CSV table of C-alpha atoms in Angstrom, one decimal:
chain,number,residue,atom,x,y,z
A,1,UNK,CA,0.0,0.0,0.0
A,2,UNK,CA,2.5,2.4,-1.1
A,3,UNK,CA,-0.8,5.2,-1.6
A,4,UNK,CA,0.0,6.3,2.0
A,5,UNK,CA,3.3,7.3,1.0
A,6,UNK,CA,1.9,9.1,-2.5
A,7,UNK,CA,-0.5,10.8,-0.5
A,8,UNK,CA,1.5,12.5,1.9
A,9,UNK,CA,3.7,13.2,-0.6
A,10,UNK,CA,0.8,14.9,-2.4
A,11,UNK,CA,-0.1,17.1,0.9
A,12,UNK,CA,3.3,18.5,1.3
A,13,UNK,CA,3.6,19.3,-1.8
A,14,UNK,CA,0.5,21.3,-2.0
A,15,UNK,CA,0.9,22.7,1.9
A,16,UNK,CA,4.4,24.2,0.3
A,17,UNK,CA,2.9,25.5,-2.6
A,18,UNK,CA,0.3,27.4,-0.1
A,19,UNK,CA,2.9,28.8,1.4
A,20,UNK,CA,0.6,28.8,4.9
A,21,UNK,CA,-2.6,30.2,3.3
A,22,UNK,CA,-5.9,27.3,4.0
A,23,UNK,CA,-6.5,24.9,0.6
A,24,UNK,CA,-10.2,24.7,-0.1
A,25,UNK,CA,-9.7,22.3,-2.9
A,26,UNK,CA,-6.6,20.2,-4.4
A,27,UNK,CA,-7.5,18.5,-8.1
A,28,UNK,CA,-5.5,15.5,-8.9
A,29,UNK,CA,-5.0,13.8,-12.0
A,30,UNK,CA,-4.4,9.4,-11.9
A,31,UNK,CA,-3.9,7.3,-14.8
A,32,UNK,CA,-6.1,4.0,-14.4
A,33,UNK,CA,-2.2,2.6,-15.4
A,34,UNK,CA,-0.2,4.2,-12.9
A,35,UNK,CA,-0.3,2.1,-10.5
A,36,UNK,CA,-2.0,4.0,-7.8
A,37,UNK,CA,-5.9,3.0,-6.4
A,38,UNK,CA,-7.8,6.5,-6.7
A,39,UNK,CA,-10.0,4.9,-4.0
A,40,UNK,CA,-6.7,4.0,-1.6
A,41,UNK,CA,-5.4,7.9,-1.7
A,42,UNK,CA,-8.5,9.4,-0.7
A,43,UNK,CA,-8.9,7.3,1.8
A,44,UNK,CA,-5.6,8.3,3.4
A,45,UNK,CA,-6.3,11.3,2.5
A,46,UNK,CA,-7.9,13.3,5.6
A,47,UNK,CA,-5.6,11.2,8.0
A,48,UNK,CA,-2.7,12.7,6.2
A,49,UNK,CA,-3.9,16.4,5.5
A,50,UNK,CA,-4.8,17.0,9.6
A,51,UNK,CA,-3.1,19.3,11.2
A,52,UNK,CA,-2.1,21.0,7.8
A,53,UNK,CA,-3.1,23.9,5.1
A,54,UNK,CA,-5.1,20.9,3.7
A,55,UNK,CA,-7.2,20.2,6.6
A,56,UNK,CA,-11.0,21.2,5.3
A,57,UNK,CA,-9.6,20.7,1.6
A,58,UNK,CA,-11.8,18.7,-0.9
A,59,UNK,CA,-10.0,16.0,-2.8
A,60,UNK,CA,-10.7,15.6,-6.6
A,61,UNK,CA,-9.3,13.0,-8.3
A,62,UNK,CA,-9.6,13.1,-12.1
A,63,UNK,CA,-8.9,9.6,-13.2
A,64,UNK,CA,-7.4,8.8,-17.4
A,65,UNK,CA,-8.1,6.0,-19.5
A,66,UNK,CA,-5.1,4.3,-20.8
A,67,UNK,CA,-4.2,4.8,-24.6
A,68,UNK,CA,-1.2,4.5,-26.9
A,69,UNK,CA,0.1,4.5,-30.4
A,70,UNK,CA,1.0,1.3,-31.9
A,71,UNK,CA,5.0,1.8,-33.4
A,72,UNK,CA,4.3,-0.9,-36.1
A,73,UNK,CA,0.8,-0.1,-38.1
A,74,UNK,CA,0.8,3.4,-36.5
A,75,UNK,CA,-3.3,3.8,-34.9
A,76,UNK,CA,-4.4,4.9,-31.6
A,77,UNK,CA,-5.8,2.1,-29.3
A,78,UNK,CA,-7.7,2.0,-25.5
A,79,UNK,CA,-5.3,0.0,-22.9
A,80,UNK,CA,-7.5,-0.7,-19.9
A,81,UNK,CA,-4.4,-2.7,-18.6
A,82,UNK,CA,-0.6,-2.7,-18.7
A,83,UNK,CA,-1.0,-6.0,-21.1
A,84,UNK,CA,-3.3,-5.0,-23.8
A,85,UNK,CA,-2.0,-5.5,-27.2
A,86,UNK,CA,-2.3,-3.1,-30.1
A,87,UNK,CA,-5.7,-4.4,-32.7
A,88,UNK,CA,-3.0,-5.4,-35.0
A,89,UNK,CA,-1.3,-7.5,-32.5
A,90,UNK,CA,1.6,-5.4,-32.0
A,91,UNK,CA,2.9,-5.4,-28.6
A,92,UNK,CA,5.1,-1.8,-28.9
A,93,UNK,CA,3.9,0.6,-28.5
A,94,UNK,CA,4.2,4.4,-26.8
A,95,UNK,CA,1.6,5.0,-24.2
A,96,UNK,CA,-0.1,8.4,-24.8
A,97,UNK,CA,-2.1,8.1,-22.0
A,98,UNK,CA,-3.2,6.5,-18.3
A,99,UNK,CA,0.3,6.8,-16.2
A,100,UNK,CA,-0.3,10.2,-14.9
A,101,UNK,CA,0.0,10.8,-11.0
A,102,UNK,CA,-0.2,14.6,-11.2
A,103,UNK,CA,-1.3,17.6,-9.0
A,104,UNK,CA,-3.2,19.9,-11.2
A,105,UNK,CA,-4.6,22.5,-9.4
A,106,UNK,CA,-5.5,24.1,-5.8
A,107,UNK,CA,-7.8,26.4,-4.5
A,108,UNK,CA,-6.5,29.1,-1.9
A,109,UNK,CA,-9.2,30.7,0.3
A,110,UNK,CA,-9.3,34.4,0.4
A,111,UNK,CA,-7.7,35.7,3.5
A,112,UNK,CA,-9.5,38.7,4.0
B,1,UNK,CA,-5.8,-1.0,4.4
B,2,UNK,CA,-3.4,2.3,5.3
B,3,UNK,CA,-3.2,0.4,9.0
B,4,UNK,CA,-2.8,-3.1,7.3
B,5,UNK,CA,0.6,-2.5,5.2
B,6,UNK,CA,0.7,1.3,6.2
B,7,UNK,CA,3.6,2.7,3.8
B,8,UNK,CA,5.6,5.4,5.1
B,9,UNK,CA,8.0,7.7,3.9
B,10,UNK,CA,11.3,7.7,4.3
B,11,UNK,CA,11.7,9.3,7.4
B,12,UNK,CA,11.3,5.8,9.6
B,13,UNK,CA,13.6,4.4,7.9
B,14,UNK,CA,16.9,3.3,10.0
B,15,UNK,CA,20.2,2.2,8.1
B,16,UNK,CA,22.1,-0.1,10.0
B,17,UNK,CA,26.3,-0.9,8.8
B,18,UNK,CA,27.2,-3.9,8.8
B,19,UNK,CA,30.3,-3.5,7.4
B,20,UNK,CA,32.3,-4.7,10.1
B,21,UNK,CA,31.9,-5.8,13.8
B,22,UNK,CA,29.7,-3.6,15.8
B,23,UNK,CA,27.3,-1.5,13.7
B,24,UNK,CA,25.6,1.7,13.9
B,25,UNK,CA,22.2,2.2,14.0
B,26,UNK,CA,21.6,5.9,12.1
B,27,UNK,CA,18.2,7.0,12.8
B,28,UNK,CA,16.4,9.7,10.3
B,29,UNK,CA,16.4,12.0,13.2
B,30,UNK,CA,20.2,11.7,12.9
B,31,UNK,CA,20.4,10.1,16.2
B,32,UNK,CA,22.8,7.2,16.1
B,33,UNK,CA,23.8,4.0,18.8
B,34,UNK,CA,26.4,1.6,18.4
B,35,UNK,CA,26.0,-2.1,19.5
B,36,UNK,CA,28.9,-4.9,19.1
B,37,UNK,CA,28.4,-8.2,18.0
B,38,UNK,CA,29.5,-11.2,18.8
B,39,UNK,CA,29.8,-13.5,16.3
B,40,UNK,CA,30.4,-16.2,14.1
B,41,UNK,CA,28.6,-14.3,12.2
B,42,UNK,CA,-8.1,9.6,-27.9
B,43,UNK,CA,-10.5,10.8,-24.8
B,44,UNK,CA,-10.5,10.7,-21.6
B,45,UNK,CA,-13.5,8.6,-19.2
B,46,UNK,CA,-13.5,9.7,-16.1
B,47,UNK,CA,-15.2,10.4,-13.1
B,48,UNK,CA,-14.5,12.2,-10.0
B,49,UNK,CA,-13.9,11.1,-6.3
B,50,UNK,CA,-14.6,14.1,-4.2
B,51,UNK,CA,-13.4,13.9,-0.8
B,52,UNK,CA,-13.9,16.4,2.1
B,53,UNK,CA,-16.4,19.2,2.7
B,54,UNK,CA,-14.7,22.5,1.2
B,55,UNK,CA,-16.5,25.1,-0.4
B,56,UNK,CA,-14.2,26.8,-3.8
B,57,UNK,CA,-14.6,30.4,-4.1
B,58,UNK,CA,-10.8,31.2,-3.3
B,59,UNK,CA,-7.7,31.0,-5.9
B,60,UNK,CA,-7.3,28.9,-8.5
B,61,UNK,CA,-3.3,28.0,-8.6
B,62,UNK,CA,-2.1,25.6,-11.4
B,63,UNK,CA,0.8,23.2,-9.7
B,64,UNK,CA,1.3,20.6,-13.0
B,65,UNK,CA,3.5,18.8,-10.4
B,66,UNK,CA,3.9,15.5,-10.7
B,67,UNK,CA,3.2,13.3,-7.4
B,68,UNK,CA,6.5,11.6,-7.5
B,69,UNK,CA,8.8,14.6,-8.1
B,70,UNK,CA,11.0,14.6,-5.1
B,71,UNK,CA,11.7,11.0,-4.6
B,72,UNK,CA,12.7,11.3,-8.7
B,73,UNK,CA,14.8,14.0,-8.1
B,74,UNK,CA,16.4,12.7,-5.4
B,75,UNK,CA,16.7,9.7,-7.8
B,76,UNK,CA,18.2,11.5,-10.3
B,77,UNK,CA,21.1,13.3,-7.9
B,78,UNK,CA,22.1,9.1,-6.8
B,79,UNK,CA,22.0,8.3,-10.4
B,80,UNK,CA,24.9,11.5,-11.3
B,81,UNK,CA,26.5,10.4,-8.2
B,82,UNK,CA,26.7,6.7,-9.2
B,83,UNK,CA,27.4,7.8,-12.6
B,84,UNK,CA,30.4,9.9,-11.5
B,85,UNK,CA,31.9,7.4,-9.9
B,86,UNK,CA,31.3,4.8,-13.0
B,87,UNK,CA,29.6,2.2,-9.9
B,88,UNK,CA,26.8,0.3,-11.3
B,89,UNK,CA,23.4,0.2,-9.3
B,90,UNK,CA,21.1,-2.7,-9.9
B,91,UNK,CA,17.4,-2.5,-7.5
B,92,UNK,CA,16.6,-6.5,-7.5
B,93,UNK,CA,13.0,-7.2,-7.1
B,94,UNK,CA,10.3,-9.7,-6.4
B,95,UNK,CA,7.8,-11.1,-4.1
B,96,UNK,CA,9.4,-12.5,-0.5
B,97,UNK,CA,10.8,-16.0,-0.8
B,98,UNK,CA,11.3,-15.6,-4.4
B,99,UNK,CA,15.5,-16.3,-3.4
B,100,UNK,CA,17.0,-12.7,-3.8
B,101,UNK,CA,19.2,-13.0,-1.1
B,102,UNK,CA,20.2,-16.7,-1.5
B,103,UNK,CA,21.0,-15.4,-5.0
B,104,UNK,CA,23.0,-12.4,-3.7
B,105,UNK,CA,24.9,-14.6,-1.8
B,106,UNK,CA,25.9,-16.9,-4.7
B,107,UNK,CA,26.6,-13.9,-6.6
B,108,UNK,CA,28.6,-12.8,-4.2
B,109,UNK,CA,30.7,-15.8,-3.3
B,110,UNK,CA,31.3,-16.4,-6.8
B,111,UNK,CA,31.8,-12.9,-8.5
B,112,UNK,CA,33.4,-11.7,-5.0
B,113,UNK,CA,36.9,-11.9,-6.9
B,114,UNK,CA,36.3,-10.5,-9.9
B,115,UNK,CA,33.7,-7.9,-9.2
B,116,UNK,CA,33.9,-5.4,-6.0
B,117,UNK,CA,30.4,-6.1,-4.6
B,118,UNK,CA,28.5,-4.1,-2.2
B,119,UNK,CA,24.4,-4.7,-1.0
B,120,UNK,CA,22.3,-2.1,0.7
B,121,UNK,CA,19.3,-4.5,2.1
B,122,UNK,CA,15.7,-3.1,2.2
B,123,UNK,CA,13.6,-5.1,4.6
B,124,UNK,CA,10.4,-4.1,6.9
B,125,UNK,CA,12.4,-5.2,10.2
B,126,UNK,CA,15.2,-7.6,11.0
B,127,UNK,CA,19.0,-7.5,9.7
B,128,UNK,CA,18.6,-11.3,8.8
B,129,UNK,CA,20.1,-10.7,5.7
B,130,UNK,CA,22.6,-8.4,6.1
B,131,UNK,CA,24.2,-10.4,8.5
B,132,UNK,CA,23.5,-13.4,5.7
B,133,UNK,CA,25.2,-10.6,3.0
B,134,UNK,CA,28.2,-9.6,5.1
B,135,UNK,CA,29.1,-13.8,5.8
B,136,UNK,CA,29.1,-14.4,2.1
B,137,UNK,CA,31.5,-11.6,2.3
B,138,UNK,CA,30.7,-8.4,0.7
B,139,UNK,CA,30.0,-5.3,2.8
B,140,UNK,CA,26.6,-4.4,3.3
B,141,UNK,CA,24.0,-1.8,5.1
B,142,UNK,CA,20.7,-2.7,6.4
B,143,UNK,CA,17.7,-0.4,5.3
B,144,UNK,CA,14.8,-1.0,7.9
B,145,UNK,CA,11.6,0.4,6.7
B,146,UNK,CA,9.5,-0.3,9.7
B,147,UNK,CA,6.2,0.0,8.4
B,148,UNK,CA,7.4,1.3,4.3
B,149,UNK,CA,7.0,-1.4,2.1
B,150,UNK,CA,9.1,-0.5,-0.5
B,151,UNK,CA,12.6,1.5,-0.7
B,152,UNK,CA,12.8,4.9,-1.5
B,153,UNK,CA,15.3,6.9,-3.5
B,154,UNK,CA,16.2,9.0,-0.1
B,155,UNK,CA,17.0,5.7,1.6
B,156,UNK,CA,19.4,5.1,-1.2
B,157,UNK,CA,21.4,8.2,-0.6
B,158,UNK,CA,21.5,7.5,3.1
B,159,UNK,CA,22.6,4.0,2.5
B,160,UNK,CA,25.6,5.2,0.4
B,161,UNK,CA,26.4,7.3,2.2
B,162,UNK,CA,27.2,4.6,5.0
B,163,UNK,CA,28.5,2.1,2.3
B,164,UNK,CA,31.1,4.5,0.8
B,165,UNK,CA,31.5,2.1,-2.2
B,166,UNK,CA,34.8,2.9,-4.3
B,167,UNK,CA,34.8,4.0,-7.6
B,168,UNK,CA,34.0,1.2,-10.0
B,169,UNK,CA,32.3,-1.0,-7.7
B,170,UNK,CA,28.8,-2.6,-8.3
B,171,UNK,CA,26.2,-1.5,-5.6
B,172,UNK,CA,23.3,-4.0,-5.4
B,173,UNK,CA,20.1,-3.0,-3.4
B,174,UNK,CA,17.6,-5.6,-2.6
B,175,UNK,CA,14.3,-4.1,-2.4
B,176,UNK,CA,11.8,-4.7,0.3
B,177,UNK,CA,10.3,-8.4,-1.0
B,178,UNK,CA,7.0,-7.0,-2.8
B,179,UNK,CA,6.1,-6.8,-6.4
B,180,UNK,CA,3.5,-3.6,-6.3
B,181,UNK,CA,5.3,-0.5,-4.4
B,182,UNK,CA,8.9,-0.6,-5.3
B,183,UNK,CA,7.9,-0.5,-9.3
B,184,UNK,CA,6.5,3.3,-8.8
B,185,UNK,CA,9.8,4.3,-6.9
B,186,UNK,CA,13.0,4.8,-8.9
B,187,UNK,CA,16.3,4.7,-6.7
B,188,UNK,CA,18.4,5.9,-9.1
B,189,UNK,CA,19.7,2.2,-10.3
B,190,UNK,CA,21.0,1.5,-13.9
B,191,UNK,CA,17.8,-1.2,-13.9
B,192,UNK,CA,15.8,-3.4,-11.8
B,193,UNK,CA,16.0,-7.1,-12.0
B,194,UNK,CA,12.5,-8.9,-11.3
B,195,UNK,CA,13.5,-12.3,-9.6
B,196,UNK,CA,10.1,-14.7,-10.2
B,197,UNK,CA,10.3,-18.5,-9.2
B,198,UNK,CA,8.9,-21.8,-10.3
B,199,UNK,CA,7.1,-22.1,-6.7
B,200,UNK,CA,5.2,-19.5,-7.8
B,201,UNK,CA,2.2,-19.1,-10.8
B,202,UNK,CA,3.0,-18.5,-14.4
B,203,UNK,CA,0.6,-15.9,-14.4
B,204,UNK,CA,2.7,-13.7,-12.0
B,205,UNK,CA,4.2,-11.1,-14.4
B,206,UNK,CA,0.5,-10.5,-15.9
B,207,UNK,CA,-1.0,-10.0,-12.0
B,208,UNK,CA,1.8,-7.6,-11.1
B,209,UNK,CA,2.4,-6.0,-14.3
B,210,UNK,CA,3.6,-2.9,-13.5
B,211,UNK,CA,6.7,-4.7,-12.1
B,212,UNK,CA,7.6,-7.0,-14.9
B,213,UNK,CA,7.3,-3.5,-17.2
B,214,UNK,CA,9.5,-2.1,-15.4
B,215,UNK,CA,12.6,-4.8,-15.2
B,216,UNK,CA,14.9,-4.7,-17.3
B,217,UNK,CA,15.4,-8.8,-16.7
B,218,UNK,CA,13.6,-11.5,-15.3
B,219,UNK,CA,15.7,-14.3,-13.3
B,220,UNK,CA,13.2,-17.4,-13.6
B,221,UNK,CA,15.2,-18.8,-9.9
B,222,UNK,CA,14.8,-22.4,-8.1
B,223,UNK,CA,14.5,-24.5,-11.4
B,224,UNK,CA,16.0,-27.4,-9.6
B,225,UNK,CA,12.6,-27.9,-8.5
B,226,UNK,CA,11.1,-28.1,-11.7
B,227,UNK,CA,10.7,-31.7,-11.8
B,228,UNK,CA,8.8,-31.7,-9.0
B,229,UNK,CA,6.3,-28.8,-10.0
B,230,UNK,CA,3.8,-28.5,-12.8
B,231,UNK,CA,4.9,-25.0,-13.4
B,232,UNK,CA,5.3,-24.0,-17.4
B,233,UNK,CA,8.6,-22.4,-17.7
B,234,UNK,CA,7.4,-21.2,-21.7
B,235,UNK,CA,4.5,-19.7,-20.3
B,236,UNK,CA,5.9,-17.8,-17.5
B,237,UNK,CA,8.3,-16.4,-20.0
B,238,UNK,CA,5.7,-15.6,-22.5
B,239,UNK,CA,3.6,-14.0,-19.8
B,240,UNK,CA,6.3,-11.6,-19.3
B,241,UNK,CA,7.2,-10.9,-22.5
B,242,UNK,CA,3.2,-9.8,-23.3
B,243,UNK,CA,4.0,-7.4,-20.6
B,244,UNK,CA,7.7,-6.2,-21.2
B,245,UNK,CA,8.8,-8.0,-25.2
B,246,UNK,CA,12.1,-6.4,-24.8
B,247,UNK,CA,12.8,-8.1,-21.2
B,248,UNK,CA,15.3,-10.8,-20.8
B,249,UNK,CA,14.9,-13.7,-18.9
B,250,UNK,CA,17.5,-16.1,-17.5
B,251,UNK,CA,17.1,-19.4,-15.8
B,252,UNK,CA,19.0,-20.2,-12.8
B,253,UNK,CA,19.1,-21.9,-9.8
B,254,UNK,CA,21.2,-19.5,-6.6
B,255,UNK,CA,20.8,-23.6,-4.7
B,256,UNK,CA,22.7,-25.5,-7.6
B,257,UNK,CA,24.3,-22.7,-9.2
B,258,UNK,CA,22.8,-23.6,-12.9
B,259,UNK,CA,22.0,-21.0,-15.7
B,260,UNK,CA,24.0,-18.5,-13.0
B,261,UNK,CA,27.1,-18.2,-15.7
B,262,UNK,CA,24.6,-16.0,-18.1
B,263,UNK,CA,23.4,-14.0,-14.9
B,264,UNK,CA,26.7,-13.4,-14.6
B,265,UNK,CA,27.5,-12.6,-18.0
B,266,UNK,CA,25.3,-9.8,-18.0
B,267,UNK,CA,26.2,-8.5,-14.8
B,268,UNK,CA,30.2,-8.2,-15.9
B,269,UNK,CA,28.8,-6.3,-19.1
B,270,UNK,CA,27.0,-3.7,-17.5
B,271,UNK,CA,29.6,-3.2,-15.3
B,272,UNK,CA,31.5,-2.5,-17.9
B,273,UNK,CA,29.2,0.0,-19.0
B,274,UNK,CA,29.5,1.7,-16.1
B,275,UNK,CA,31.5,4.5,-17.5
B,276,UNK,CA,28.9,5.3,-20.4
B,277,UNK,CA,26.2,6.5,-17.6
B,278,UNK,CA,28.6,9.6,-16.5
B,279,UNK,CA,27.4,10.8,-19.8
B,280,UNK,CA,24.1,9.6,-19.4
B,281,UNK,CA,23.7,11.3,-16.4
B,282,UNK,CA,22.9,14.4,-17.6
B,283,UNK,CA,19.7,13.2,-19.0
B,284,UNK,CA,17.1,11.8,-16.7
B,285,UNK,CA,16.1,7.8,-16.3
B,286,UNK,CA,18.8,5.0,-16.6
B,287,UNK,CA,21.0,5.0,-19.2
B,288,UNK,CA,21.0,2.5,-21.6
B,289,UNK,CA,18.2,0.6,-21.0
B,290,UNK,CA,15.8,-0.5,-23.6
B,291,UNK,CA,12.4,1.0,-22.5
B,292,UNK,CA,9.3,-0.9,-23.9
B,293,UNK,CA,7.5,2.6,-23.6
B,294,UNK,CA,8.9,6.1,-24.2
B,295,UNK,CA,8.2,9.0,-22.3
B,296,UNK,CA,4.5,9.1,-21.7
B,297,UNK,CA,3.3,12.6,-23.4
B,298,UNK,CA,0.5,14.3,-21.4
């Protein structure tokens, strides 16, 4: 369960970013191919962000279909797995798609 | 599940030396104790999880950052240092019992001349087998992770810095036996080396794909008990080679010692190669190693 990790990697990235000011909102983006359960890091999630600028944030994870271009007959295919072979039976390929484990965006409250 | 297997970061982590009688324990909080030893010894689906009660009416900042940033920084900063010093990293991988550190110790006692070997071993608790490393007679530091269950690139550093290999030499870390976690974290190695064995199922490399992907080879280990399984060697290696078709797969046994010679083979070459990485280094990733997929463009 390496999520537990991810995710507190994810809040203190953010809680730098914020450089003290309260997060209201922290978008996410997670490739279904990465290799990290959605499900697993917002769970951890609001054990991780207490005590921090993330506290009362929302969590919104954005999650990608896997897709890729096949290097021998040259089309664009769906991978809902890491094993998924091109149409044409090709097995190289360059994923375009579905490894992503990015921050996108946060949302700063307005200090009045 | 977070209390179950409960990864941490790096900062439990203790590294204990082992590379002579009475170690150090060196905790992250740079507190250190000493005890001796005796011994003998095209579109995007998706949907949205929202999580908390937070109300956006605030500032919109864009961060683009990807999740694993530091830990591939810090990656990156072992692989110029290993680079620089033309040692060869290799991160050896599996599920536990799958032999890694009988095989180490084979490697060890029979490349031990030729080769100046050194292990950093990752384990959740216990310096079983460092003390198992350092008797077959290469200097080694323990990497506890307490409750992490994979290594991280920080650990890495720390560990060298303990280990203090000489220029040249061929740094192997065993990884924390697990075939999900340590695929997502680079160390900073020239490649990892997935170690899979005939006690376990064919299907292996398609359940824990992300690891077989990543490996550059595949050590198929204990086949002196082939003739007493009904596991299907062809299939194990076609099962991995759906996943990863440019991985390469050797047969050995670390027991009897068979197929070892081409493990061996290999090692010596990219030893060899060592030097090339100090130009590599500049660029990000390992150098020289054949990726099945090239950099993901998002």
């Amino acid at each position: 369960m390496h999520e537990l990790s991810i995710t507190r990697n994810i809040v203190a990235i953010v809680a730098e970013a914020a450089k003290g000011r309260p997060v209201d909102r922290v978008t996410l983006e997670v490739g279904r191919l990465s290799g990290v359960m959605s499900t697993a890091i917002a769970f951890c999630f609001d054990v991780v962000a207490k005590g921090t600028a993330l506290e009362a944030a929302q969590l919104q994870i954005k999650e990608i279909d896997g897709r890729a271009r096949c290097h021998d007959c040259g089309d664009e295919f769906d991978t809902p797995d890491l094993y998924t072979s091109c149409p044409c039976g090709s097995h190289r390929f360059t994923r375009l798609r579905g490894e992503e484990l990015k921050i996108k965006t946060m949302e700063l409250r307005e200090v009045a | 599940m977070c209390a179950v297997c409960g990864c941490s970061d790096g900062a439990t982590a203790t590294i204990t030396d082992l590379r002579h009688d009475g170690h150090d324990h060196v905790h992250a909080d740079g507190t250190r104790h000493s005890h001796d030893h005796d011994h003998g010894h095209g579109h995007d689906h998706h949907h949205d999880h929202d999580h908390g009660h937070g109300h956006g009416t605030g500032t919109l900042v864009a961060l683009e950052t990807k999740v694993l940033a530091k830990n591939d920084a810090l990656a990156a900063q072992n692989r110029a240092w290993l680079a620089g010093r033309e040692i060869l990293a290799l991160n050896l991988v599996s599920s536990p019992g799958a032999g890694k550190t009988s095989l180490l110790e084979r490697t060890i006692r029979d490349l031990g001349g030729a080769l100046d070997l050194l292990v950093i071993e990752g384990d959740q608790a216990t310096s079983n087998d460092a003390q198992r490393i350092r008797a077959a007679g290469a200097p080694v530091v323990q990497v506890n992770t307490g409750t992490g269950c994979h290594l991280e690139a920080e650990m890495i550093a720390r560990g060298l810095a303990v280990l203090k290999p000489a220029a040249g030499a061929v740094v192997l870390i065993e990884n924390v036996g697990n075939l999900v976690c340590p695929a997502l974290f680079d160390l900073g190695e020239r490649a990892k080396v997935a170690i899979l064995s005939v006690t376990e199922g064919e299907d292996k490399p398609l359940k824990y794909p992300h690891m077989f992907k990543a490996a550059t080879i595949m050590l198929l280990n204990k086949i002196d008990l082939l003739p007493h399984l009904d596991f299907d060697v062809a299939r194990a290696i076609a099962n991995a080679l759906q996943v990863n078709p440019d991985i390469i797969v050797f047969r050995v046994s670390a027991r009897t010692g068979e197929g070892l010679d081409a493990w061996y083979g290999w090692l010596r070459r990219e030893a060899l190669r060592a030097p090339e990485d100090a130009f590599a280094a500049i660029c990000s990733g390992p150098a020289g190693v054949t990726k099945q997929m090239e950099e993901t463009v998002s």
